[in-house]
Amino acid sequence: MATVRLDQKSRAIVRLISDSYINALANYFGSGPTDISAARMQHRAYADALSSNGVEVTTLEADQNHPDCVFVEDQAVVIDGHVLLPVPGHESRRGEQPPIADFLSHHLKGHQICKMEPPAMMDGGDILRLGDLFFVGRSTRTNDDGISELKDLLDHLGHELRVVDIPSGALHLTSISSTPTDNIILAPEGYLAPEAFGVMPDGCEVIMIPEEEVYGCNTIGLPGNKVIIAEGYPTVKKTLEDRGLECIILDMEQIRAADGSLTCCSIFY
Ligand code: GLY
């Protein structure tokens, strides 16, 4: 999940892949998963990569009625321990939320739990955090009412929010960008201009990646100068290694087939 700073990445939830995963939505990077066993193996490697790098991982059961349930990032937005439960932007995904909401409400007692109501809608995958600066994608899944509810929470917490318009060829803001550290944004040429993120705070930069590596722009930065990246994106890898980061490389082929990226499969809390 892209809404926590590096120093807040100690615990995460993931969710097992549904038996119905073959029917997951796939309209951007993928044309649909073809091999559930491979998907499950890749997902296990993902959870292992998080836990072997110091993240305490809780795995929730799959929901067989929801093919996309592995993509937990969309279902809850955790900011400094407070939770915004969005109205997911695709009708078919709204029933995925209850067990995630229950888990977070239980583990984050004492924090605010805000529940969005329609017509507002938002997918957690549209939110990106760079240090204490936030970006939200205005997309087919996230509308202005949703953005306004997120802004209310961020105003309350004292964080700035900037809106980025997502091009029609992309699902979410985090489908095409990420913050591998608290001062770097990776973004793809041909999808976003660096100016889309506004003036960067001192010490921060937007690094543009060639368009053909758009999928590789989604990464998960971890404490200790480590970053999880998808296999097959050499420019992303070199760019991050040149900045002193150690890359942990994962095969995401069957996750990508359902338009899922690395950050989609976890919520840090
Ligand atoms: N397959 C992920 C999504 O479209 O939400």
mmCIF file of C-alpha atoms and ligand atoms in Angstrom:
data_model
loop_
_atom_site.group_PDB
_atom_site.id
_atom_site.type_symbol
_atom_site.label_atom_id
_atom_site.label_comp_id
_atom_site.label_asym_id
_atom_site.label_seq_id
_atom_site.Cartn_x
_atom_site.Cartn_y
_atom_site.Cartn_z
ATOM 1 C CA MET A 1 0.000 0.000 0.000
ATOM 2 C CA ALA A 2 1.212 3.333 -0.964
ATOM 3 C CA THR A 3 -0.154 5.429 1.903
ATOM 4 C CA VAL A 4 2.470 4.816 4.541
ATOM 5 C CA ARG A 5 5.972 6.232 4.969
ATOM 6 C CA LEU A 6 8.928 3.853 5.056
ATOM 7 C CA ASP A 7 9.140 4.071 8.849
ATOM 8 C CA GLN A 8 5.493 2.928 9.083
ATOM 9 C CA LYS A 9 5.977 -0.299 7.128
ATOM 10 C CA SER A 10 6.118 -2.848 9.896
ATOM 11 C CA ARG A 11 2.798 -4.714 9.484
ATOM 12 C CA ALA A 12 0.768 -5.639 6.422
ATOM 13 C CA ILE A 13 -2.234 -7.692 5.422
ATOM 14 C CA VAL A 14 -2.478 -9.767 2.274
ATOM 15 C CA ARG A 15 -5.347 -11.950 1.067
ATOM 16 C CA LEU A 16 -5.256 -15.357 -0.584
ATOM 17 C CA ILE A 17 -6.168 -15.762 -4.235
ATOM 18 C CA SER A 18 -9.760 -16.797 -4.870
ATOM 19 C CA ASP A 19 -10.686 -19.978 -6.761
ATOM 20 C CA SER A 20 -12.546 -17.606 -9.095
ATOM 21 C CA TYR A 21 -9.412 -15.503 -9.816
ATOM 22 C CA ILE A 22 -9.599 -16.508 -13.474
ATOM 23 C CA ASN A 23 -12.600 -14.131 -13.699
ATOM 24 C CA ALA A 24 -10.763 -11.140 -12.215
ATOM 25 C CA LEU A 25 -11.199 -7.803 -13.994
ATOM 26 C CA ALA A 26 -8.506 -7.312 -16.634
ATOM 27 C CA ASN A 27 -8.692 -4.346 -18.975
ATOM 28 C CA TYR A 28 -5.276 -2.669 -18.873
ATOM 29 C CA PHE A 29 -2.017 -4.607 -18.400
ATOM 30 C CA GLY A 30 -3.613 -8.021 -18.593
ATOM 31 C CA SER A 31 -6.101 -10.070 -20.538
ATOM 32 C CA GLY A 32 -6.984 -12.257 -17.556
ATOM 33 C CA PRO A 33 -5.141 -14.830 -15.435
ATOM 34 C CA THR A 34 -4.635 -18.242 -17.007
ATOM 35 C CA ASP A 35 -2.949 -20.265 -14.245
ATOM 36 C CA ILE A 36 -4.229 -20.073 -10.662
ATOM 37 C CA SER A 37 -1.491 -22.368 -9.308
ATOM 38 C CA ALA A 38 1.202 -20.089 -10.732
ATOM 39 C CA ALA A 39 -0.660 -17.057 -9.402
ATOM 40 C CA ARG A 40 -0.747 -18.627 -5.942
ATOM 41 C CA MET A 41 2.946 -19.439 -6.087
ATOM 42 C CA GLN A 42 3.777 -15.863 -7.109
ATOM 43 C CA HIS A 43 1.553 -14.537 -4.361
ATOM 44 C CA ARG A 44 3.246 -16.763 -1.766
ATOM 45 C CA ALA A 45 6.642 -15.487 -2.906
ATOM 46 C CA TYR A 46 5.295 -11.949 -2.502
ATOM 47 C CA ALA A 47 4.136 -12.540 1.074
ATOM 48 C CA ASP A 48 7.458 -14.276 1.834
ATOM 49 C CA ALA A 49 9.409 -11.318 0.433
ATOM 50 C CA LEU A 50 7.568 -8.995 2.798
ATOM 51 C CA SER A 51 7.985 -11.199 5.850
ATOM 52 C CA SER A 52 11.622 -12.073 5.193
ATOM 53 C CA ASN A 53 12.320 -8.349 5.040
ATOM 54 C CA GLY A 54 10.920 -7.570 8.442
ATOM 55 C CA VAL A 55 7.216 -7.006 7.742
ATOM 56 C CA GLU A 56 4.764 -8.842 10.011
ATOM 57 C CA VAL A 57 2.303 -10.279 7.476
ATOM 58 C CA THR A 58 -1.254 -11.407 8.249
ATOM 59 C CA THR A 59 -2.945 -13.451 5.536
ATOM 60 C CA LEU A 60 -6.718 -13.208 5.196
ATOM 61 C CA GLU A 61 -8.768 -16.015 3.666
ATOM 62 C CA ALA A 62 -9.875 -15.663 0.060
ATOM 63 C CA ASP A 63 -13.463 -14.837 -0.817
ATOM 64 C CA GLN A 64 -14.461 -17.312 -3.503
ATOM 65 C CA ASN A 65 -17.272 -15.032 -4.679
ATOM 66 C CA HIS A 66 -14.889 -12.170 -5.397
ATOM 67 C CA PRO A 67 -12.308 -12.905 -8.107
ATOM 68 C CA ASP A 68 -10.350 -9.706 -7.349
ATOM 69 C CA CYS A 69 -10.163 -10.147 -3.573
ATOM 70 C CA VAL A 70 -6.350 -10.548 -3.604
ATOM 71 C CA PHE A 71 -6.083 -6.836 -4.475
ATOM 72 C CA VAL A 72 -6.611 -5.586 -0.945
ATOM 73 C CA GLU A 73 -4.991 -2.191 -1.506
ATOM 74 C CA ASP A 74 -8.203 -0.881 -3.078
ATOM 75 C CA GLN A 75 -10.391 -1.698 -0.090
ATOM 76 C CA ALA A 76 -8.960 0.475 2.684
ATOM 77 C CA VAL A 77 -6.778 3.548 3.003
ATOM 78 C CA VAL A 78 -4.626 3.640 6.131
ATOM 79 C CA ILE A 79 -3.020 6.969 6.934
ATOM 80 C CA ASP A 80 -1.028 7.370 10.136
ATOM 81 C CA GLY A 81 -3.136 4.601 11.680
ATOM 82 C CA HIS A 82 -6.470 6.177 10.678
ATOM 83 C CA VAL A 83 -8.636 4.287 8.207
ATOM 84 C CA LEU A 84 -10.774 5.481 5.339
ATOM 85 C CA LEU A 85 -13.011 2.732 3.985
ATOM 86 C CA PRO A 86 -13.743 3.840 0.434
ATOM 87 C CA VAL A 87 -16.618 2.862 -1.814
ATOM 88 C CA PRO A 88 -14.653 0.796 -4.343
ATOM 89 C CA GLY A 89 -15.034 2.181 -7.838
ATOM 90 C CA HIS A 90 -16.117 -1.066 -9.476
ATOM 91 C CA GLU A 91 -19.488 -2.384 -8.333
ATOM 92 C CA SER A 92 -18.308 -6.021 -8.462
ATOM 93 C CA ARG A 93 -15.613 -5.329 -5.861
ATOM 94 C CA ARG A 94 -17.706 -3.703 -3.120
ATOM 95 C CA GLY A 95 -18.383 -6.956 -1.269
ATOM 96 C CA GLU A 96 -14.648 -7.561 -0.704
ATOM 97 C CA GLN A 97 -14.391 -4.969 2.025
ATOM 98 C CA PRO A 98 -16.041 -6.324 5.241
ATOM 99 C CA PRO A 99 -13.290 -8.688 6.498
ATOM 100 C CA ILE A 100 -10.636 -6.068 5.782
ATOM 101 C CA ALA A 101 -12.655 -3.394 7.561
ATOM 102 C CA ASP A 102 -13.172 -5.732 10.542
ATOM 103 C CA PHE A 103 -9.477 -6.580 10.734
ATOM 104 C CA LEU A 104 -8.328 -2.960 10.597
ATOM 105 C CA SER A 105 -11.008 -1.743 13.022
ATOM 106 C CA HIS A 106 -9.858 -4.365 15.511
ATOM 107 C CA HIS A 107 -6.119 -3.710 15.118
ATOM 108 C CA LEU A 108 -6.310 0.067 14.935
ATOM 109 C CA LYS A 109 -8.649 0.678 17.869
ATOM 110 C CA GLY A 110 -8.466 4.231 19.097
ATOM 111 C CA HIS A 111 -7.896 5.635 15.607
ATOM 112 C CA GLN A 112 -10.521 7.147 13.323
ATOM 113 C CA ILE A 113 -12.383 4.745 11.038
ATOM 114 C CA CYS A 114 -14.218 6.796 8.371
ATOM 115 C CA LYS A 115 -16.652 5.168 5.985
ATOM 116 C CA MET A 116 -17.241 6.701 2.584
ATOM 117 C CA GLU A 117 -20.780 6.700 1.180
ATOM 118 C CA PRO A 118 -21.936 6.802 -2.466
ATOM 119 C CA PRO A 119 -21.936 8.756 -4.745
ATOM 120 C CA ALA A 120 -18.351 9.162 -3.531
ATOM 121 C CA MET A 121 -16.112 6.370 -4.792
ATOM 122 C CA MET A 122 -12.441 5.609 -4.581
ATOM 123 C CA ASP A 123 -10.002 2.731 -4.967
ATOM 124 C CA GLY A 124 -7.078 2.733 -2.543
ATOM 125 C CA GLY A 125 -4.869 2.102 -5.576
ATOM 126 C CA ASP A 126 -5.350 5.713 -6.570
ATOM 127 C CA ILE A 127 -3.442 7.073 -3.589
ATOM 128 C CA LEU A 128 0.269 7.663 -3.374
ATOM 129 C CA ARG A 129 2.312 9.037 -0.483
ATOM 130 C CA LEU A 130 5.672 10.775 -0.789
ATOM 131 C CA GLY A 131 6.869 11.443 2.742
ATOM 132 C CA ASP A 132 3.988 13.521 4.089
ATOM 133 C CA LEU A 133 2.683 14.696 0.710
ATOM 134 C CA PHE A 134 -0.231 12.821 -0.868
ATOM 135 C CA PHE A 135 -1.403 12.391 -4.443
ATOM 136 C CA VAL A 136 -4.724 10.982 -5.610
ATOM 137 C CA GLY A 137 -5.595 9.805 -9.088
ATOM 138 C CA ARG A 138 -8.850 11.041 -10.600
ATOM 139 C CA SER A 139 -9.722 7.902 -12.534
ATOM 140 C CA THR A 140 -12.564 5.661 -13.638
ATOM 141 C CA ARG A 141 -12.526 4.287 -10.064
ATOM 142 C CA THR A 142 -12.048 7.502 -8.047
ATOM 143 C CA ASN A 143 -14.369 10.498 -8.443
ATOM 144 C CA ASP A 144 -14.381 14.064 -7.141
ATOM 145 C CA ASP A 145 -16.677 13.236 -4.220
ATOM 146 C CA GLY A 146 -14.251 10.528 -3.129
ATOM 147 C CA ILE A 147 -11.315 12.891 -3.489
ATOM 148 C CA SER A 148 -13.094 15.472 -1.371
ATOM 149 C CA GLU A 149 -13.609 12.941 1.468
ATOM 150 C CA LEU A 150 -9.948 11.973 1.328
ATOM 151 C CA LYS A 151 -9.002 15.647 1.438
ATOM 152 C CA ASP A 152 -11.112 16.171 4.571
ATOM 153 C CA LEU A 153 -9.198 13.396 6.347
ATOM 154 C CA LEU A 154 -5.813 14.659 5.144
ATOM 155 C CA ASP A 155 -6.658 18.263 6.119
ATOM 156 C CA HIS A 156 -7.495 16.986 9.572
ATOM 157 C CA LEU A 157 -4.144 15.162 9.742
ATOM 158 C CA GLY A 158 -2.255 18.176 8.368
ATOM 159 C CA HIS A 159 -1.191 16.583 5.060
ATOM 160 C CA GLU A 160 -1.361 18.149 1.604
ATOM 161 C CA LEU A 161 -3.253 16.401 -1.218
ATOM 162 C CA ARG A 162 -2.597 16.909 -4.931
ATOM 163 C CA VAL A 163 -4.834 15.520 -7.688
ATOM 164 C CA VAL A 164 -3.375 13.730 -10.716
ATOM 165 C CA ASP A 165 -5.586 12.980 -13.727
ATOM 166 C CA ILE A 166 -5.151 9.370 -14.793
ATOM 167 C CA PRO A 167 -4.960 8.794 -18.552
ATOM 168 C CA SER A 168 -7.570 6.499 -20.084
ATOM 169 C CA GLY A 169 -4.984 3.781 -20.716
ATOM 170 C CA ALA A 170 -4.339 3.249 -17.004
ATOM 171 C CA LEU A 171 -6.370 1.855 -14.113
ATOM 172 C CA HIS A 172 -4.985 3.610 -11.033
ATOM 173 C CA LEU A 173 -2.339 6.133 -10.020
ATOM 174 C CA THR A 174 -0.339 3.321 -8.428
ATOM 175 C CA SER A 175 -0.670 1.218 -11.595
ATOM 176 C CA ILE A 176 1.708 3.721 -13.179
ATOM 177 C CA SER A 177 3.734 5.185 -10.324
ATOM 178 C CA SER A 178 5.141 4.528 -6.882
ATOM 179 C CA THR A 179 7.409 5.923 -4.206
ATOM 180 C CA PRO A 180 10.246 3.439 -3.692
ATOM 181 C CA THR A 181 11.623 5.838 -1.078
ATOM 182 C CA ASP A 182 10.116 8.797 0.761
ATOM 183 C CA ASN A 183 11.724 11.182 -1.748
ATOM 184 C CA ILE A 184 11.440 9.489 -5.149
ATOM 185 C CA ILE A 185 8.424 9.075 -7.432
ATOM 186 C CA LEU A 186 8.782 6.703 -10.397
ATOM 187 C CA ALA A 187 6.484 7.589 -13.311
ATOM 188 C CA PRO A 188 6.257 6.459 -16.938
ATOM 189 C CA GLU A 189 6.829 8.617 -19.985
ATOM 190 C CA GLY A 190 3.804 8.640 -22.265
ATOM 191 C CA TYR A 191 1.367 8.324 -19.354
ATOM 192 C CA LEU A 192 2.266 11.155 -16.995
ATOM 193 C CA ALA A 193 4.374 14.302 -17.272
ATOM 194 C CA PRO A 194 6.585 15.116 -14.280
ATOM 195 C CA GLU A 195 4.582 18.340 -13.884
ATOM 196 C CA ALA A 196 1.497 16.248 -13.080
ATOM 197 C CA PHE A 197 2.883 15.903 -9.538
ATOM 198 C CA GLY A 198 3.435 19.669 -9.092
ATOM 199 C CA VAL A 199 6.523 21.261 -7.587
ATOM 200 C CA MET A 200 8.496 18.685 -5.657
ATOM 201 C CA PRO A 201 9.449 19.334 -2.040
ATOM 202 C CA ASP A 202 13.174 19.961 -1.422
ATOM 203 C CA GLY A 203 15.222 16.816 -1.891
ATOM 204 C CA CYS A 204 12.458 14.972 -3.782
ATOM 205 C CA GLU A 205 12.358 14.072 -7.461
ATOM 206 C CA VAL A 206 10.126 12.504 -10.097
ATOM 207 C CA ILE A 207 12.146 9.984 -12.107
ATOM 208 C CA MET A 208 10.738 9.285 -15.539
ATOM 209 C CA ILE A 209 10.920 5.693 -16.806
ATOM 210 C CA PRO A 210 10.539 4.688 -20.470
ATOM 211 C CA GLU A 211 6.940 4.003 -21.434
ATOM 212 C CA GLU A 212 7.545 0.322 -22.171
ATOM 213 C CA GLU A 213 8.411 -0.191 -18.473
ATOM 214 C CA VAL A 214 5.194 1.367 -17.176
ATOM 215 C CA TYR A 215 4.267 -1.742 -15.172
ATOM 216 C CA GLY A 216 7.673 -1.686 -13.496
ATOM 217 C CA CYS A 217 6.973 1.779 -12.066
ATOM 218 C CA ASN A 218 4.976 0.106 -9.296
ATOM 219 C CA THR A 219 7.397 -0.854 -6.516
ATOM 220 C CA ILE A 220 7.327 -1.334 -2.752
ATOM 221 C CA GLY A 221 10.028 0.477 -0.839
ATOM 222 C CA LEU A 222 11.016 -1.127 2.454
ATOM 223 C CA PRO A 223 13.113 0.064 5.380
ATOM 224 C CA GLY A 224 16.846 -0.683 5.101
ATOM 225 C CA ASN A 225 17.287 0.636 1.538
ATOM 226 C CA LYS A 226 15.399 -2.264 -0.004
ATOM 227 C CA VAL A 227 12.759 -2.200 -2.694
ATOM 228 C CA ILE A 228 10.560 -4.906 -4.169
ATOM 229 C CA ILE A 229 10.249 -4.648 -7.945
ATOM 230 C CA ALA A 230 8.610 -6.752 -10.652
ATOM 231 C CA GLU A 231 10.774 -8.982 -12.828
ATOM 232 C CA GLY A 232 11.520 -7.767 -16.351
ATOM 233 C CA TYR A 233 12.028 -4.015 -15.962
ATOM 234 C CA PRO A 234 15.757 -3.349 -16.377
ATOM 235 C CA THR A 235 15.589 0.452 -16.407
ATOM 236 C CA VAL A 236 13.623 0.490 -13.176
ATOM 237 C CA LYS A 237 16.140 -1.892 -11.604
ATOM 238 C CA LYS A 238 19.200 0.074 -12.726
ATOM 239 C CA THR A 239 17.634 3.399 -11.723
ATOM 240 C CA LEU A 240 17.015 2.158 -8.208
ATOM 241 C CA GLU A 241 20.359 0.371 -7.860
ATOM 242 C CA ASP A 242 22.146 3.539 -9.030
ATOM 243 C CA ARG A 243 20.541 5.252 -6.048
ATOM 244 C CA GLY A 244 21.918 2.680 -3.650
ATOM 245 C CA LEU A 245 18.786 0.555 -3.246
ATOM 246 C CA GLU A 246 18.843 -3.234 -3.094
ATOM 247 C CA CYS A 247 16.207 -4.696 -5.431
ATOM 248 C CA ILE A 248 14.177 -7.758 -4.492
ATOM 249 C CA ILE A 249 12.761 -9.047 -7.762
ATOM 250 C CA LEU A 250 9.449 -10.928 -8.004
ATOM 251 C CA ASP A 251 7.705 -12.701 -10.870
ATOM 252 C CA MET A 252 4.332 -10.956 -11.144
ATOM 253 C CA GLU A 253 3.170 -12.479 -14.419
ATOM 254 C CA GLN A 254 -0.143 -13.951 -13.206
ATOM 255 C CA ILE A 255 -0.867 -10.954 -10.980
ATOM 256 C CA ARG A 256 -0.223 -8.547 -13.840
ATOM 257 C CA ALA A 257 -2.619 -10.652 -15.951
ATOM 258 C CA ALA A 258 -5.443 -9.302 -13.750
ATOM 259 C CA ASP A 259 -4.098 -5.729 -13.850
ATOM 260 C CA GLY A 260 -2.582 -6.177 -10.394
ATOM 261 C CA SER A 261 0.723 -4.663 -9.347
ATOM 262 C CA LEU A 262 2.942 -5.143 -6.304
ATOM 263 C CA THR A 263 1.269 -2.555 -4.106
ATOM 264 C CA CYS A 264 -2.225 -3.855 -4.982
ATOM 265 C CA CYS A 265 -1.632 -7.022 -2.976
ATOM 266 C CA SER A 266 -1.047 -5.539 0.485
ATOM 267 C CA ILE A 267 -2.193 -2.952 2.988
ATOM 268 C CA PHE A 268 0.422 -1.680 5.429
ATOM 269 C CA TYR A 269 -1.180 -0.581 8.679
HETATM 270 N N1 GLY B 1 -8.326 -6.483 -11.435
HETATM 271 C C1 GLY B 1 -8.201 -5.408 -10.553
HETATM 272 C C2 GLY B 1 -9.238 -4.375 -10.754
HETATM 273 O O1 GLY B 1 -9.627 -4.132 -11.897
HETATM 274 O O2 GLY B 1 -9.719 -3.780 -9.838
#
